[in-house]
Short mmCIF file of C-alpha atoms in Angstrom, two decimals:
data_model
loop_
_atom_site.label_atom_id
_atom_site.label_comp_id
_atom_site.label_asym_id
_atom_site.label_seq_id
_atom_site.Cartn_x
_atom_site.Cartn_y
_atom_site.Cartn_z
CA MET A 1 -9.75 11.97 -20.94
CA TRP A 2 -7.92 8.69 -20.26
CA GLN A 3 -7.78 9.49 -16.54
CA LYS A 4 -11.56 9.84 -16.40
CA LEU A 5 -12.18 6.33 -17.77
CA SER A 6 -12.95 3.49 -15.41
CA LEU A 7 -10.49 0.63 -14.94
CA ARG A 8 -12.80 -1.79 -16.73
CA THR A 9 -13.07 0.55 -19.73
CA ARG A 10 -9.30 1.01 -19.82
CA LEU A 11 -8.64 -2.72 -19.78
CA SER A 12 -11.28 -3.31 -22.45
CA MET A 13 -9.85 -0.63 -24.72
CA LEU A 14 -6.31 -1.95 -24.26
CA LEU A 15 -7.43 -5.50 -25.03
CA ALA A 16 -9.35 -4.35 -28.14
CA LEU A 17 -6.27 -2.41 -29.30
CA VAL A 18 -3.98 -5.42 -28.79
CA LEU A 19 -6.32 -7.76 -30.66
CA ALA A 20 -6.75 -5.26 -33.52
CA LEU A 21 -2.98 -4.75 -33.77
CA GLY A 22 -2.39 -8.51 -33.72
CA LEU A 23 -4.92 -9.08 -36.50
CA ALA A 24 -3.52 -6.16 -38.53
CA VAL A 25 0.03 -7.47 -38.17
CA ASN A 26 -1.03 -10.93 -39.30
CA ILE A 27 -2.93 -9.61 -42.36
CA THR A 28 -0.02 -7.35 -43.25
CA ARG A 29 2.31 -10.32 -43.05
CA LEU A 30 0.13 -12.31 -45.46
CA VAL A 31 -0.05 -9.40 -47.90
CA LEU A 32 3.70 -8.83 -47.83
CA GLU A 33 4.36 -12.54 -48.34
CA ALA A 34 1.91 -12.75 -51.28
CA ALA A 35 4.26 -11.30 -53.95
CA PRO A 36 7.22 -13.66 -53.18
CA ARG A 37 4.76 -16.55 -53.05
CA VAL A 38 3.28 -15.74 -56.48
CA GLN A 39 6.71 -15.19 -57.94
CA ALA A 40 7.94 -18.50 -56.60
CA GLU A 41 4.86 -20.23 -57.99
CA ASP A 42 5.44 -18.63 -61.43
CA GLN A 43 9.04 -19.76 -61.55
CA SER A 44 8.11 -23.22 -60.36
CA VAL A 45 5.39 -23.88 -62.97
CA ILE A 46 7.43 -22.41 -65.81
CA ARG A 47 10.44 -24.50 -64.86
CA LEU A 48 8.25 -27.61 -64.58
CA ALA A 49 6.58 -26.94 -67.96
CA ARG A 50 9.94 -26.32 -69.62
CA GLU A 51 11.32 -29.59 -68.27
CA PHE A 52 8.26 -31.45 -69.52
CA ILE A 53 8.66 -29.89 -72.98
CA GLU A 54 12.35 -30.67 -73.20
CA THR A 55 11.61 -34.25 -72.24
CA LEU A 56 8.55 -34.90 -74.42
CA VAL A 57 9.37 -33.10 -77.66
CA VAL A 58 11.94 -35.78 -78.52
CA GLY A 59 9.25 -38.43 -79.02
CA PRO A 60 7.12 -36.73 -81.76
CA ASN A 61 10.07 -36.62 -84.20
CA GLU A 62 10.11 -40.43 -84.26
CA THR A 63 6.37 -40.84 -85.13
CA PRO A 64 4.79 -40.70 -88.57
CA ASP A 65 2.49 -37.78 -87.65
CA ALA A 66 4.79 -35.57 -85.56
CA ASP A 67 2.60 -32.49 -85.73
CA ALA A 68 -0.48 -34.25 -84.36
CA ARG A 69 1.58 -35.87 -81.68
CA LEU A 70 3.03 -32.47 -80.66
CA ASP A 71 -0.45 -30.95 -80.51
CA ARG A 72 -1.58 -33.68 -78.14
CA ILE A 73 1.47 -33.10 -75.97
CA VAL A 74 0.80 -29.37 -75.90
CA GLY A 75 -2.84 -30.03 -74.96
CA ASP A 76 -1.77 -32.31 -72.14
CA LEU A 77 0.73 -29.76 -70.86
CA ASN A 78 -1.96 -27.09 -70.82
CA ARG A 79 -3.60 -29.07 -68.05
CA LEU A 80 -0.89 -27.75 -65.72
CA ARG A 81 -2.16 -25.12 -63.28
CA HIS A 82 -1.24 -21.47 -63.62
CA VAL A 83 0.40 -21.89 -67.02
CA SER A 84 -0.55 -21.97 -70.75
CA ILE A 85 1.54 -23.34 -73.64
CA THR A 86 1.10 -22.27 -77.27
CA ARG A 87 2.86 -23.53 -80.39
CA GLN A 88 4.59 -20.92 -82.56
CA ASP A 89 5.89 -22.01 -86.01
CA ASP A 90 5.23 -21.39 -89.67
CA GLY A 91 4.00 -24.78 -90.67
CA ALA A 92 1.33 -25.47 -88.08
CA LYS A 93 -1.72 -23.85 -86.68
CA ALA A 94 -1.13 -22.31 -83.29
CA ALA A 95 -2.65 -24.24 -80.45
CA PRO A 96 -5.16 -22.37 -78.36
CA ALA A 97 -3.72 -20.72 -75.25
CA THR A 98 -5.72 -22.14 -72.39
CA SER A 99 -5.16 -22.41 -68.70
CA THR A 100 -7.04 -24.80 -66.52
CA SER A 101 -8.05 -24.28 -62.95
CA GLY A 102 -9.06 -26.88 -60.51
CA ASP A 103 -12.21 -24.93 -59.59
CA GLY A 104 -13.24 -23.79 -63.05
CA GLY A 105 -11.50 -20.40 -63.21
CA PRO A 106 -9.87 -17.84 -60.93
CA GLN A 107 -11.80 -15.82 -58.45
CA SER A 108 -11.83 -12.04 -58.69
CA VAL A 109 -9.31 -10.18 -56.58
CA PRO A 110 -9.01 -6.42 -56.05
CA ALA A 111 -6.98 -4.61 -58.67
CA TRP A 112 -4.69 -3.07 -56.06
CA PHE A 113 -3.88 -6.51 -54.70
CA GLU A 114 -3.18 -7.93 -58.16
CA ALA A 115 -0.93 -4.98 -59.03
CA LEU A 116 0.85 -5.34 -55.70
CA VAL A 117 1.67 -9.06 -55.91
CA HIS A 118 2.08 -9.61 -59.68
CA PRO A 119 2.06 -6.55 -61.95
CA GLU A 120 2.83 -8.50 -65.21
CA LYS A 121 2.78 -12.01 -66.61
CA THR A 122 5.89 -14.08 -67.34
CA ALA A 123 6.42 -15.68 -70.80
CA VAL A 124 9.25 -18.03 -71.84
CA SER A 125 9.85 -19.31 -75.41
CA VAL A 126 11.27 -22.83 -75.78
CA PRO A 127 12.73 -23.62 -79.27
CA ILE A 128 11.87 -27.05 -80.81
CA ALA A 129 12.34 -28.83 -84.15
CA ILE A 130 9.69 -31.10 -85.73
CA ASN A 131 10.81 -33.20 -88.71
CA GLY A 132 13.69 -30.85 -89.20
CA LYS A 133 11.52 -27.72 -89.15
CA PRO A 134 12.38 -25.11 -86.53
CA GLY A 135 9.63 -23.85 -84.18
CA SER A 136 8.97 -22.88 -80.60
CA LEU A 137 6.57 -23.34 -77.72
CA LEU A 138 5.58 -20.25 -75.72
CA ILE A 139 5.11 -20.84 -72.00
CA THR A 140 2.99 -18.11 -70.37
CA SER A 141 2.32 -17.95 -66.63
CA HIS A 142 -1.22 -17.32 -65.34
CA PRO A 143 -1.00 -16.59 -61.55
CA ASP A 144 -4.66 -15.59 -61.26
CA ASP A 145 -5.58 -18.80 -59.43
CA GLU A 146 -2.64 -18.43 -57.03
CA MET A 147 -3.52 -14.79 -56.33
CA ALA A 148 -7.15 -15.78 -55.80
CA GLU A 149 -6.10 -18.47 -53.35
CA ILE A 150 -3.90 -16.01 -51.45
CA TRP A 151 -6.65 -13.39 -51.41
CA ASP A 152 -9.17 -15.96 -50.27
CA GLY A 153 -6.79 -16.96 -47.46
CA ILE A 154 -6.41 -13.32 -46.42
CA VAL A 155 -10.18 -12.79 -46.38
CA THR A 156 -10.70 -16.01 -44.46
CA GLN A 157 -7.96 -15.04 -42.01
CA LEU A 158 -9.58 -11.63 -41.57
CA GLN A 159 -13.00 -13.12 -40.96
CA VAL A 160 -11.85 -15.88 -38.63
CA GLY A 161 -9.41 -13.58 -36.81
CA SER A 162 -12.10 -10.94 -36.35
CA ALA A 163 -14.54 -13.53 -35.01
CA ILE A 164 -11.90 -14.92 -32.60
CA ALA A 165 -10.91 -11.39 -31.51
CA ILE A 166 -14.56 -10.47 -30.82
CA VAL A 167 -15.12 -13.68 -28.83
CA LEU A 168 -11.91 -13.11 -26.81
CA PHE A 169 -12.89 -9.51 -26.21
CA LEU A 170 -16.35 -10.46 -24.94
CA ILE A 171 -15.00 -13.25 -22.72
CA THR A 172 -12.27 -11.02 -21.30
CA PHE A 173 -14.74 -8.18 -20.76
CA MET A 174 -17.03 -10.47 -18.80
CA VAL A 175 -14.14 -11.89 -16.77
CA VAL A 176 -12.76 -8.40 -15.99
CA SER A 177 -16.22 -7.12 -15.08
CA ARG A 178 -16.75 -10.04 -12.70
CA ALA A 179 -13.26 -9.70 -11.23
CA LEU A 180 -13.64 -5.97 -10.59
CA ALA A 181 -17.13 -6.25 -9.15
CA PRO A 182 -15.84 -6.26 -5.51
CA ILE A 183 -14.31 -2.80 -6.08
CA ALA A 184 -17.77 -1.21 -5.98
CA THR A 185 -18.46 -3.04 -2.70
CA LEU A 186 -15.12 -1.83 -1.32
CA SER A 187 -15.94 1.74 -2.31
CA GLU A 188 -19.30 1.59 -0.54
CA ALA A 189 -17.69 0.07 2.56
CA MET A 190 -15.04 2.82 2.66
CA THR A 191 -17.76 5.44 2.44
CA ARG A 192 -19.59 3.86 5.38
CA ILE A 193 -16.37 3.61 7.39
CA GLU A 194 -15.61 7.25 6.62
CA SER A 195 -19.01 8.20 8.03
CA GLY A 196 -18.19 6.38 11.29
CA ALA A 197 -19.75 2.93 10.74
CA TYR A 198 -16.70 0.98 11.93
CA ASP A 199 -18.68 -2.22 12.25
CA THR A 200 -18.81 -2.42 8.43
CA ARG A 201 -17.42 -5.63 7.01
CA VAL A 202 -16.84 -6.74 3.40
CA LYS A 203 -17.16 -10.32 2.24
CA PRO A 204 -13.82 -11.36 0.67
CA ASP A 205 -14.60 -12.02 -2.99
CA GLY A 206 -12.98 -11.85 -6.41
CA PRO A 207 -9.35 -12.67 -7.21
CA PRO A 208 -6.87 -13.28 -4.40
CA GLU A 209 -5.53 -9.71 -4.58
CA LEU A 210 -8.96 -8.12 -4.07
CA ALA A 211 -9.90 -10.72 -1.44
CA ASP A 212 -6.74 -9.78 0.46
CA ILE A 213 -7.69 -6.09 0.21
CA CYS A 214 -11.15 -6.95 1.59
CA ASN A 215 -9.57 -8.74 4.55
CA LYS A 216 -7.25 -5.82 5.22
CA LEU A 217 -10.16 -3.37 5.02
CA ASN A 218 -12.10 -5.44 7.53
CA HIS A 219 -9.07 -5.46 9.83
CA LEU A 220 -8.67 -1.70 9.37
CA ALA A 221 -12.32 -1.09 10.21
CA GLY A 222 -12.00 -3.19 13.35
CA THR A 223 -8.78 -1.42 14.38
CA LEU A 224 -10.37 1.98 13.83
CA GLY A 225 -13.40 0.93 15.85
CA ASP A 226 -11.17 -0.24 18.70
CA ALA A 227 -9.16 2.99 18.49
CA VAL A 228 -12.32 5.09 18.69
CA ASP A 229 -13.53 3.06 21.69
CA ASP A 230 -10.12 3.46 23.35
CA LYS A 231 -10.20 7.18 22.66
CA ARG A 232 -13.67 7.46 24.20
CA ARG A 233 -12.60 5.48 27.25
CA LEU A 234 -9.44 7.58 27.53
CA ALA A 235 -11.50 10.78 27.40
CA GLU A 236 -13.80 9.42 30.08
CA ARG A 237 -10.81 8.42 32.20
CA VAL A 238 -9.17 11.84 31.73
CA VAL A 239 -12.37 13.52 32.89
CA SER A 240 -12.58 11.09 35.81
CA LEU A 241 -8.97 11.72 36.78
CA GLN A 242 -9.49 15.46 36.55
CA ASP A 243 -12.47 15.16 38.86
CA VAL A 244 -10.46 13.02 41.30
CA GLU A 245 -7.59 15.50 41.29
CA ARG A 246 -9.99 18.38 41.83
CA LYS A 247 -11.64 16.52 44.73
CA GLU A 248 -8.24 15.75 46.26
CA ILE A 249 -7.09 19.37 45.96
CA ALA A 250 -10.42 20.58 47.36
CA ARG A 251 -10.10 18.13 50.27
CA GLU A 252 -6.57 19.27 51.04
CA LEU A 253 -7.60 22.90 50.86
CA HIS A 254 -10.53 22.19 53.16
CA ASP A 255 -8.67 19.95 55.61
CA GLU A 256 -5.38 21.84 55.80
CA PHE A 257 -5.72 25.29 54.36
CA GLY A 258 -9.00 25.96 56.17
CA PRO A 259 -7.74 25.24 59.70
CA TYR A 260 -4.65 27.37 59.12
CA LEU A 261 -6.80 30.28 57.99
CA PHE A 262 -9.12 29.78 60.97
CA ALA A 263 -6.10 29.82 63.35
CA LEU A 264 -4.71 32.93 61.67
CA ARG A 265 -8.07 34.64 62.03
CA ALA A 266 -8.26 33.71 65.73
CA HIS A 267 -4.75 34.98 66.46
CA ALA A 268 -5.35 38.18 64.47
CA SER A 269 -8.57 38.79 66.44
CA ALA A 270 -6.68 38.26 69.70
CA LEU A 271 -4.01 40.73 68.60
CA THR A 272 -6.70 43.26 67.80
CA ARG A 273 -8.29 42.91 71.23
CA ILE A 274 -4.93 43.23 72.98
CA ALA A 275 -4.09 46.32 70.91
CA ASP A 276 -7.42 47.93 71.89
CA SER A 277 -6.84 47.39 75.61
CA SER A 278 -5.53 50.26 77.73
CA GLU A 279 -2.45 48.34 78.85
CA PRO A 280 -1.36 45.84 76.19
CA ASN A 281 0.29 42.67 77.45
CA MET A 282 3.56 42.28 75.59
CA ASP A 283 3.87 38.57 76.36
CA SER A 284 0.45 37.92 74.81
CA LEU A 285 1.42 39.96 71.76
CA ARG A 286 4.60 37.96 71.30
CA LYS A 287 2.71 34.70 71.85
CA HIS A 288 0.06 35.40 69.25
CA GLY A 289 2.65 36.89 66.81
CA GLY A 290 4.75 33.72 67.06
CA ALA A 291 1.68 31.56 66.49
CA ILE A 292 0.86 33.58 63.36
CA LEU A 293 4.41 33.05 62.05
CA GLU A 294 4.13 29.30 62.62
CA GLN A 295 0.82 29.20 60.77
CA VAL A 296 2.26 31.19 57.87
CA ASN A 297 5.25 28.82 57.66
CA ALA A 298 2.86 25.85 57.62
CA LEU A 299 0.81 27.52 54.88
CA GLN A 300 3.94 28.08 52.83
CA GLN A 301 4.92 24.42 53.11
CA PHE A 302 1.39 23.35 52.22
CA ASN A 303 1.44 25.74 49.26
CA ARG A 304 4.72 24.22 48.03
CA ARG A 305 3.24 20.69 48.27
CA VAL A 306 0.18 21.73 46.25
CA LEU A 307 2.33 23.49 43.66
CA GLU A 308 4.60 20.44 43.50
CA LYS A 309 1.61 18.28 42.61
CA LEU A 310 0.45 20.74 39.98
CA ARG A 311 3.89 21.52 38.55
CA PRO A 312 7.32 20.29 39.77
CA ALA A 313 9.31 23.23 41.04
CA GLY A 314 12.56 23.83 39.21
CA LEU A 315 11.99 21.26 36.43
CA THR A 316 12.13 23.86 33.69
CA GLU A 317 14.76 26.06 35.33
CA LEU A 318 17.10 23.41 36.74
CA GLY A 319 16.43 20.44 34.49
CA LEU A 320 15.28 16.87 35.03
CA ARG A 321 18.39 15.67 36.86
CA GLU A 322 18.27 18.42 39.51
CA ALA A 323 14.50 18.20 39.91
CA LEU A 324 14.69 14.44 40.47
CA GLY A 325 17.55 14.96 42.92
CA ALA A 326 15.41 17.33 44.96
CA LEU A 327 12.48 14.89 44.85
CA LEU A 328 14.61 11.97 45.99
CA ARG A 329 16.16 14.05 48.81
CA LEU A 330 12.72 14.92 50.12
CA TRP A 331 11.72 11.23 50.14
CA GLY A 332 15.01 10.32 51.76
CA GLU A 333 14.55 12.93 54.49
CA SER A 334 11.02 11.79 55.24
CA HIS A 335 11.97 8.04 55.14
CA PRO A 336 15.57 7.75 56.37
CA ASP A 337 15.19 4.00 56.92
CA VAL A 338 14.77 3.34 53.16
CA VAL A 339 17.84 3.22 50.91
CA ILE A 340 17.28 5.04 47.60
CA GLU A 341 19.69 4.11 44.79
CA THR A 342 19.83 6.38 41.73
CA ALA A 343 21.39 5.77 38.30
CA ILE A 344 20.72 8.46 35.67
CA SER A 345 22.65 7.99 32.43
CA PRO A 346 24.61 11.03 31.22
CA ASP A 347 23.78 10.10 27.59
CA LEU A 348 20.07 10.94 27.70
CA GLY A 349 20.46 14.01 25.49
CA GLU A 350 17.67 16.46 24.74
CA ARG A 351 14.23 15.05 25.54
CA GLY A 352 11.82 17.96 25.55
CA GLU A 353 9.65 19.49 28.25
CA THR A 354 6.78 17.01 27.85
CA ALA A 355 9.10 13.99 28.08
CA ASP A 356 10.89 15.39 31.16
CA LEU A 357 7.59 16.06 32.92
CA THR A 358 6.33 12.55 32.07
CA ILE A 359 9.52 10.94 33.43
CA TYR A 360 9.34 13.03 36.59
CA ARG A 361 5.65 12.20 37.19
CA THR A 362 6.23 8.48 36.55
CA ILE A 363 9.04 8.32 39.15
CA GLN A 364 7.05 10.47 41.59
CA GLU A 365 3.97 8.23 41.35
CA ALA A 366 6.02 5.02 41.62
CA LEU A 367 7.85 6.27 44.70
CA THR A 368 4.58 7.37 46.28
CA ASN A 369 3.22 3.83 45.93
CA VAL A 370 6.47 2.33 47.27
CA PHE A 371 6.55 4.43 50.43
CA ARG A 372 2.83 4.10 51.08
CA HIS A 373 2.19 0.42 50.37
CA ALA A 374 5.32 -1.65 49.64
CA GLY A 375 7.06 -1.74 53.02
CA ALA A 376 10.37 -1.83 51.15
CA THR A 377 13.81 -1.14 52.61
CA CYS A 378 15.53 -0.39 49.28
CA VAL A 379 14.37 1.41 46.13
CA SER A 380 16.30 1.63 42.87
CA VAL A 381 15.61 4.38 40.30
CA SER A 382 17.33 4.30 36.90
CA ILE A 383 16.99 6.26 33.65
CA GLU A 384 18.83 5.34 30.47
CA PRO A 385 18.46 6.11 26.73
CA SER A 386 16.46 3.69 24.61
CA GLU A 387 14.92 3.28 21.13
CA LEU A 388 11.19 2.84 20.51
CA SER A 389 9.94 1.03 17.38
CA GLU A 390 7.00 2.69 15.67
CA THR A 391 4.30 1.18 13.45
CA THR A 392 5.81 2.83 10.36
CA GLY A 393 8.95 0.68 10.75
CA THR A 394 11.12 3.57 11.95
CA SER A 395 12.59 4.04 15.40
CA ARG A 396 12.32 6.98 17.79
CA SER A 397 14.67 7.84 20.61
CA GLY A 398 13.42 7.93 24.16
CA ALA A 399 14.21 7.07 27.76
CA LEU A 400 13.78 3.82 29.72
CA VAL A 401 12.62 4.55 33.28
CA ARG A 402 12.76 1.78 35.86
CA VAL A 403 11.73 1.91 39.55
CA CYS A 404 12.31 -1.31 41.54
CA ASP A 405 11.70 -2.06 45.24
CA ASN A 406 12.27 -5.07 47.49
CA GLY A 407 8.84 -4.89 49.13
CA GLY A 408 6.14 -7.50 49.44
CA GLY A 409 4.83 -7.15 45.90
CA LEU A 410 1.25 -6.82 44.70
CA ARG A 411 -1.69 -9.02 45.58
CA PRO A 412 -2.92 -11.34 42.81
CA ASP A 413 -6.20 -9.42 42.60
CA HIS A 414 -4.53 -6.03 42.73
CA ARG A 415 -5.62 -3.39 40.27
CA LEU A 416 -3.56 -0.33 39.38
CA GLY A 417 -4.56 2.82 41.15
CA LEU A 418 -5.64 6.02 39.50
CA GLY A 419 -2.12 7.43 39.62
CA LEU A 420 -0.33 4.72 37.63
CA THR A 421 -3.38 4.23 35.40
CA GLY A 422 -3.31 7.89 34.51
CA MET A 423 0.44 7.75 33.88
CA ARG A 424 0.04 4.68 31.64
CA GLU A 425 -2.60 6.43 29.55
CA ARG A 426 -0.48 9.55 29.35
CA ILE A 427 2.56 7.58 28.19
CA LEU A 428 0.46 5.62 25.70
CA ALA A 429 -0.84 8.90 24.29
CA LEU A 430 2.78 9.98 23.73
CA GLY A 431 3.59 6.71 21.94
CA GLY A 432 5.38 4.92 24.80
CA THR A 433 4.60 2.03 27.12
CA LEU A 434 4.32 1.42 30.86
CA SER A 435 4.34 -1.97 32.59
CA VAL A 436 4.12 -3.08 36.22
CA ALA A 437 5.64 -6.46 37.17
CA SER A 438 5.29 -7.99 40.62
CA GLY A 439 7.15 -10.92 42.10
CA GLU A 440 8.66 -12.26 45.32
CA GLY A 441 11.45 -9.71 45.08
CA GLY A 442 9.13 -6.71 44.93
CA VAL A 443 7.55 -4.57 42.23
CA THR A 444 9.18 -3.18 39.07
CA VAL A 445 7.64 -0.24 37.26
CA GLU A 446 9.14 0.15 33.78
CA ALA A 447 8.24 2.90 31.34
CA LEU A 448 9.44 3.75 27.80
CA VAL A 449 8.97 7.48 27.35
CA PRO A 450 9.58 8.86 23.80
CA ASN A 451 11.31 12.18 23.35
CA ASP A 452 9.38 15.14 22.04
CA LEU A 453 9.34 15.32 18.24
CA ARG A 454 10.58 18.88 18.34
CA ALA A 455 13.38 18.03 20.78
#
């Protein structure tokens, strides 16, 4: 049941409980202190009355009318609060036992309270002698006024404490309600953000903690909106790159594969005509057969180039190091005037198939740009282990790929081509980074490629 209550209700109930406990503890303290207080008052007034009697009874023996003088003294002593004094002897009439109260008599108190604080009265007899006759004065305590005062204080404390507790409860309830008001606005904003309205913003209001949460929610909504926009642009770019790759493959098939097939068809037709003749010319047969072999060899090379673009040959079977070695040898054979320096760290460890393919494609695309546009005489390729910091505060192992050339660099208005743009988006999708820096000493392509999580 407690879990189903709202935060405001919980705070209100806890506050009411604390106030009620505080008031109960205070009233209990007053009740427990009442008995010692009444007892101390009894002992005090009886001791005071006894001292007065012991001091004043000496005087009446020296007067002609000692009895009358003693009665006046007893009457005066009866004016003391919470005590009555009566004369007890054989030769005089007992003085009335009276007790005076400053307010005209004690107030009524509950019987349980009276029994709790003072179950019985205290009486002390003080012996005296008047004109040689023995007698005594009886001092009797009357704590009714004291008990009434204590009870009145308890009732007043209960009333005042209850009033203060109610006022504090109402004030705190209003303050808590006002302080928690932004929570409803935050809940509505979260619902709108959940439905896709990432332009939702919440006005920072309430205490500093809730205002900070509002600011963080606004930042989160903006970040989510930017992420969704980036995702949409990435999807559009992926579709665009797929279309470009399809067009390029279609163009290569049309421009290269088509002529080879046409030549093969022509040579095959010639062979058929020669075979149908009555006296076949062996030189013509050998000529057309050799041409067919050349065309088939060219088709095989073209097929390897297309397959290399679609999937590097030997990457899975031989590994990244051997596949990169084959790639660099091909570039070196086709461009013998360019020096290619390679430094692949032996401490790379297991990276995973996706990471290896990304590293291979990054180097392949960077080298393609170098040999096509840079006019460089030296290219340096290096791969070494690295650590990537993630948003959660943890680190993830990966590889640092760097391709540097000593060419002319990029123009100030240069924009990355589709190849490097596609690689950057691919690496970003994996959680890495790719940067291209250009200067007087050439261009440096640097990529941080994280390892596969399952690697």
